[in-house]
PDB file of C-alpha atoms in Angstrom:
ATOM      1  CA  MET A   5      -5.184 -14.973  23.719  1.00  0.00           C
ATOM      2  CA  ASN A   6      -6.993 -15.967  20.371  1.00  0.00           C
ATOM      3  CA  GLU A   7      -5.829 -14.376  17.267  1.00  0.00           C
ATOM      4  CA  PRO A   8      -8.725 -12.938  15.176  1.00  0.00           C
ATOM      5  CA  PRO A   9      -9.292 -14.456  11.704  1.00  0.00           C
ATOM      6  CA  PHE A  10      -7.140 -12.301   9.347  1.00  0.00           C
ATOM      7  CA  HIS A  11      -8.048 -11.678   5.751  1.00  0.00           C
ATOM      8  CA  LYS A  12      -5.621 -11.023   2.872  1.00  0.00           C
ATOM      9  CA  LEU A  13      -6.086  -8.429   0.243  1.00  0.00           C
ATOM     10  CA  THR A  14      -7.347  -9.522  -3.276  1.00  0.00           C
ATOM     11  CA  PRO A  15      -4.529 -10.744  -5.528  1.00  0.00           C
ATOM     12  CA  ARG A  16      -5.587  -7.621  -7.943  1.00  0.00           C
ATOM     13  CA  SER A  17      -3.915  -5.359  -5.537  1.00  0.00           C
ATOM     14  CA  ILE A  18      -0.566  -6.641  -6.780  1.00  0.00           C
ATOM     15  CA  ARG A  19      -1.265  -5.377 -10.459  1.00  0.00           C
ATOM     16  CA  VAL A  20      -2.379  -1.795  -8.733  1.00  0.00           C
ATOM     17  CA  TRP A  21       0.782  -1.686  -6.772  1.00  0.00           C
ATOM     18  CA  GLN A  22       2.931  -2.628  -9.897  1.00  0.00           C
ATOM     19  CA  TRP A  23       1.391   0.109 -11.908  1.00  0.00           C
ATOM     20  CA  SER A  24       1.590   2.809  -9.106  1.00  0.00           C
ATOM     21  CA  ASN A  25       5.209   1.704  -8.311  1.00  0.00           C
ATOM     22  CA  SER A  26       6.234   1.660 -11.938  1.00  0.00           C
ATOM     23  CA  ILE A  27       5.092   5.302 -12.435  1.00  0.00           C
ATOM     24  CA  ARG A  28       6.533   6.688  -9.401  1.00  0.00           C
ATOM     25  CA  SER A  29       9.822   4.842 -10.083  1.00  0.00           C
ATOM     26  CA  LEU A  30      10.145   6.131 -13.505  1.00  0.00           C
ATOM     27  CA  PHE A  31      10.977   9.792 -11.912  1.00  0.00           C
ATOM     28  CA  LEU A  32      14.281   8.161 -10.751  1.00  0.00           C
ATOM     29  CA  PHE A  33      15.418   8.118 -14.503  1.00  0.00           C
ATOM     30  CA  ILE A  34      15.250  11.992 -14.478  1.00  0.00           C
ATOM     31  CA  ILE A  35      18.099  11.931 -11.936  1.00  0.00           C
ATOM     32  CA  PRO A  36      20.789  10.693 -14.565  1.00  0.00           C
ATOM     33  CA  ILE A  37      19.409  12.735 -17.525  1.00  0.00           C
ATOM     34  CA  VAL A  38      19.593  15.937 -15.358  1.00  0.00           C
ATOM     35  CA  TYR A  39      23.151  15.041 -14.283  1.00  0.00           C
ATOM     36  CA  ALA A  40      24.154  14.400 -17.875  1.00  0.00           C
ATOM     37  CA  ILE A  41      22.662  17.604 -18.895  1.00  0.00           C
ATOM     38  CA  VAL A  42      24.172  19.958 -16.040  1.00  0.00           C
ATOM     39  CA  ILE A  43      27.548  18.202 -15.339  1.00  0.00           C
ATOM     40  CA  GLY A  44      28.446  16.660 -18.739  1.00  0.00           C
ATOM     41  CA  TRP A  45      28.600  13.320 -20.446  1.00  0.00           C
ATOM     42  CA  ASP A  46      32.231  12.903 -21.224  1.00  0.00           C
ATOM     43  CA  GLY A  47      34.940  10.977 -19.394  1.00  0.00           C
ATOM     44  CA  PHE A  48      34.348  10.272 -15.778  1.00  0.00           C
ATOM     45  CA  HIS A  49      30.960  11.617 -15.678  1.00  0.00           C
ATOM     46  CA  ARG A  50      29.726   9.068 -18.250  1.00  0.00           C
ATOM     47  CA  TRP A  51      30.327   6.364 -15.696  1.00  0.00           C
ATOM     48  CA  ILE A  52      28.400   8.190 -13.079  1.00  0.00           C
ATOM     49  CA  VAL A  53      25.664   8.479 -15.349  1.00  0.00           C
ATOM     50  CA  ILE A  54      25.601   5.021 -16.507  1.00  0.00           C
ATOM     51  CA  SER A  55      25.764   3.644 -12.815  1.00  0.00           C
ATOM     52  CA  ILE A  56      22.937   6.033 -11.611  1.00  0.00           C
ATOM     53  CA  SER A  57      20.860   4.831 -14.502  1.00  0.00           C
ATOM     54  CA  ILE A  58      21.629   1.164 -13.770  1.00  0.00           C
ATOM     55  CA  LEU A  59      20.537   1.629 -10.116  1.00  0.00           C
ATOM     56  CA  ALA A  60      17.459   3.498 -11.214  1.00  0.00           C
ATOM     57  CA  PHE A  61      16.658   0.545 -13.609  1.00  0.00           C
ATOM     58  CA  ALA A  62      17.234  -2.075 -10.816  1.00  0.00           C
ATOM     59  CA  TYR A  63      15.028  -0.280  -8.476  1.00  0.00           C
ATOM     60  CA  TRP A  64      12.399   0.045 -11.131  1.00  0.00           C
ATOM     61  CA  LEU A  65      12.384  -3.683 -11.586  1.00  0.00           C
ATOM     62  CA  LEU A  66      12.175  -4.448  -7.721  1.00  0.00           C
ATOM     63  CA  SER A  67       9.424  -2.012  -7.377  1.00  0.00           C
ATOM     64  CA  MET A  68       7.677  -3.356 -10.334  1.00  0.00           C
ATOM     65  CA  PHE A  69       8.009  -7.145  -9.783  1.00  0.00           C
ATOM     66  CA  LEU A  70       9.126  -7.933  -6.255  1.00  0.00           C
ATOM     67  CA  MET A  71       7.808  -5.407  -4.043  1.00  0.00           C
ATOM     68  CA  PRO A  72       4.108  -5.481  -5.017  1.00  0.00           C
ATOM     69  CA  TYR A  73       4.036  -9.390  -4.328  1.00  0.00           C
ATOM     70  CA  LEU A  74       5.860  -9.408  -1.141  1.00  0.00           C
ATOM     71  CA  SER A  75       3.590  -6.288   0.185  1.00  0.00           C
ATOM     72  CA  TRP A  76       0.542  -8.349  -0.880  1.00  0.00           C
ATOM     73  CA  LYS A  77       1.851 -11.610   0.867  1.00  0.00           C
ATOM     74  CA  ASN A  78       2.267  -9.768   4.043  1.00  0.00           C
ATOM     75  CA  TRP A  79      -0.761  -7.458   4.207  1.00  0.00           C
ATOM     76  CA  ARG A  80      -3.345  -8.663   6.724  1.00  0.00           C
ATOM     77  CA  TYR A  81      -6.329  -7.137   8.402  1.00  0.00           C
ATOM     78  CA  ALA A  82      -8.909  -8.365  10.948  1.00  0.00           C
ATOM     79  CA  ILE A  83     -12.009  -6.786  12.465  1.00  0.00           C
ATOM     80  CA  ASP A  84     -13.910  -7.720  15.362  1.00  0.00           C
ATOM     81  CA  GLU A  85     -16.309  -5.925  17.801  1.00  0.00           C
ATOM     82  CA  ASN A  86     -13.567  -4.530  19.857  1.00  0.00           C
ATOM     83  CA  GLU A  87     -10.786  -3.615  17.548  1.00  0.00           C
ATOM     84  CA  ILE A  88      -9.243  -3.557  13.974  1.00  0.00           C
ATOM     85  CA  ASP A  89      -5.950  -5.199  13.701  1.00  0.00           C
ATOM     86  CA  LEU A  90      -3.675  -4.353  10.774  1.00  0.00           C
ATOM     87  CA  LYS A  91      -0.564  -6.320  10.032  1.00  0.00           C
ATOM     88  CA  HIS A  92       1.770  -5.228   7.022  1.00  0.00           C
ATOM     89  CA  GLY A  93       5.513  -4.760   6.153  1.00  0.00           C
ATOM     90  CA  VAL A  94       8.030  -6.606   3.992  1.00  0.00           C
ATOM     91  CA  ILE A  95      11.302  -5.983   6.064  1.00  0.00           C
ATOM     92  CA  PHE A  96       9.873  -3.870   8.859  1.00  0.00           C
ATOM     93  CA  LYS A  97       6.694  -5.643  10.192  1.00  0.00           C
ATOM     94  CA  THR A  98       3.963  -3.331  11.549  1.00  0.00           C
ATOM     95  CA  ARG A  99       1.010  -4.351  13.574  1.00  0.00           C
ATOM     96  CA  THR A 100      -1.551  -1.802  14.540  1.00  0.00           C
ATOM     97  CA  LEU A 101      -4.553  -2.328  16.871  1.00  0.00           C
ATOM     98  CA  ILE A 102      -7.256   0.238  16.475  1.00  0.00           C
ATOM     99  CA  PRO A 103      -9.862   0.193  19.287  1.00  0.00           C
ATOM    100  CA  LEU A 104     -13.298   0.742  17.616  1.00  0.00           C
ATOM    101  CA  SER A 105     -14.088   3.207  20.410  1.00  0.00           C
ATOM    102  CA  ARG A 106     -11.485   5.604  18.945  1.00  0.00           C
ATOM    103  CA  VAL A 107     -12.699   5.412  15.197  1.00  0.00           C
ATOM    104  CA  GLN A 108     -14.299   8.800  14.239  1.00  0.00           C
ATOM    105  CA  HIS A 109     -15.184   8.099  10.680  1.00  0.00           C
ATOM    106  CA  VAL A 110     -14.699   5.512   8.036  1.00  0.00           C
ATOM    107  CA  ASP A 111     -14.252   6.217   4.272  1.00  0.00           C
ATOM    108  CA  THR A 112     -13.778   4.172   0.993  1.00  0.00           C
ATOM    109  CA  ARG A 113     -11.680   5.853  -1.444  1.00  0.00           C
ATOM    110  CA  GLN A 114     -10.928   4.898  -5.261  1.00  0.00           C
ATOM    111  CA  GLY A 115      -8.447   6.485  -7.609  1.00  0.00           C
ATOM    112  CA  PRO A 116      -8.166   5.691 -11.386  1.00  0.00           C
ATOM    113  CA  LEU A 117      -5.989   2.700 -10.974  1.00  0.00           C
ATOM    114  CA  LEU A 118      -8.171   1.217  -8.139  1.00  0.00           C
ATOM    115  CA  GLY A 119     -11.073   2.046 -10.131  1.00  0.00           C
ATOM    116  CA  TYR A 120      -9.920   0.247 -13.153  1.00  0.00           C
ATOM    117  CA  TYR A 121      -9.493  -2.896 -11.187  1.00  0.00           C
ATOM    118  CA  GLU A 122     -12.813  -2.501  -9.450  1.00  0.00           C
ATOM    119  CA  LEU A 123     -10.983  -1.990  -6.105  1.00  0.00           C
ATOM    120  CA  ALA A 124     -11.156   0.552  -3.278  1.00  0.00           C
ATOM    121  CA  SER A 125      -9.383   1.443  -0.035  1.00  0.00           C
ATOM    122  CA  VAL A 126     -10.931   1.815   3.281  1.00  0.00           C
ATOM    123  CA  THR A 127      -9.698   4.723   5.326  1.00  0.00           C
ATOM    124  CA  ILE A 128     -10.136   4.658   9.105  1.00  0.00           C
ATOM    125  CA  SER A 129      -9.690   7.929  10.889  1.00  0.00           C
ATOM    126  CA  THR A 130      -9.155   8.303  14.677  1.00  0.00           C
ATOM    127  CA  ALA A 131      -8.243  11.630  16.577  1.00  0.00           C
ATOM    128  CA  ALA A 132      -4.647  10.951  16.248  1.00  0.00           C
ATOM    129  CA  THR A 133      -4.172   9.470  12.867  1.00  0.00           C
ATOM    130  CA  THR A 134      -5.543   7.896   9.809  1.00  0.00           C
ATOM    131  CA  HIS A 135      -5.165   4.097   8.819  1.00  0.00           C
ATOM    132  CA  VAL A 136      -5.749   2.615   5.343  1.00  0.00           C
ATOM    133  CA  ILE A 137      -6.798  -0.899   4.305  1.00  0.00           C
ATOM    134  CA  PRO A 138      -5.655  -0.764   0.645  1.00  0.00           C
ATOM    135  CA  ALA A 139      -7.048  -2.412  -2.376  1.00  0.00           C
ATOM    136  CA  LEU A 140     -10.060  -4.391  -1.393  1.00  0.00           C
ATOM    137  CA  ASP A 141     -12.957  -5.445  -3.780  1.00  0.00           C
ATOM    138  CA  SER A 142     -15.266  -2.467  -4.234  1.00  0.00           C
ATOM    139  CA  VAL A 143     -18.047  -4.469  -2.882  1.00  0.00           C
ATOM    140  CA  LEU A 144     -16.183  -5.818   0.064  1.00  0.00           C
ATOM    141  CA  ALA A 145     -14.701  -2.307   0.922  1.00  0.00           C
ATOM    142  CA  ASP A 146     -18.226  -1.143   1.297  1.00  0.00           C
ATOM    143  CA  ARG A 147     -19.103  -4.076   3.397  1.00  0.00           C
ATOM    144  CA  VAL A 148     -16.040  -3.411   5.455  1.00  0.00           C
ATOM    145  CA  ARG A 149     -16.810   0.192   5.857  1.00  0.00           C
ATOM    146  CA  HIS A 150     -20.300  -0.556   7.034  1.00  0.00           C
ATOM    147  CA  GLN A 151     -19.103  -3.333   9.503  1.00  0.00           C
ATOM    148  CA  ILE A 152     -16.559  -0.972  11.108  1.00  0.00           C
ATOM    149  CA  SER A 153     -19.196   1.809  11.240  1.00  0.00           C
ATOM    150  CA  THR A 154     -21.570  -0.506  12.949  1.00  0.00           C
ATOM    151  CA  TYR A 155     -18.995  -1.749  15.530  1.00  0.00           C
ATOM    152  CA  ALA A 156     -17.926   1.626  16.250  1.00  0.00           C
ATOM    153  CA  ARG A 157     -21.573   2.860  16.943  1.00  0.00           C
ATOM    154  CA  LEU A 158     -21.892  -0.168  19.340  1.00  0.00           C
ATOM    155  CA  ALA A 159     -18.676   0.643  20.960  1.00  0.00           C
ATOM    156  CA  GLU A 160     -19.610   4.414  21.499  1.00  0.00           C
ATOM    157  CA  GLU A 161     -23.004   3.292  23.081  1.00  0.00           C
ATOM    158  CA  ASP A 162     -21.115   1.063  25.451  1.00  0.00           C
ATOM    159  CA  VAL A 163     -18.931   4.061  26.510  1.00  0.00           C
TER     160      VAL A 163
END
């Protein structure tokens, strides 16, 4: 069986994921602060607070510099007249095939970070769940949404 031609996400998606992961990971620094306020800062508890802070900082560094690059490197998508094929995952790889006859609607979404980098996500809804192709160029996201919509309409006419 032939593999469809897979497309990669734009490299600008790395920046968006770095910012979003960084902001999300900053909340981990609340844990040692709350611990120090509630339990205390003296003796044995000082080492616990320092250890938790070091772990939070290490996680912040990984989520800021390594994970966005690895996510970008492993994200692929392909669209043909029969199905949408999504491949992603750094440690646990996921491959999802979405039959176009099951697609109910397709959206493009753009938050503040995606908008700043002129990117958008394509959201594909079926009866069971929703799938996302994250961080495409805005123009390409509109084109992908239109392409999926056209193929889904053709698949519906065939049924």
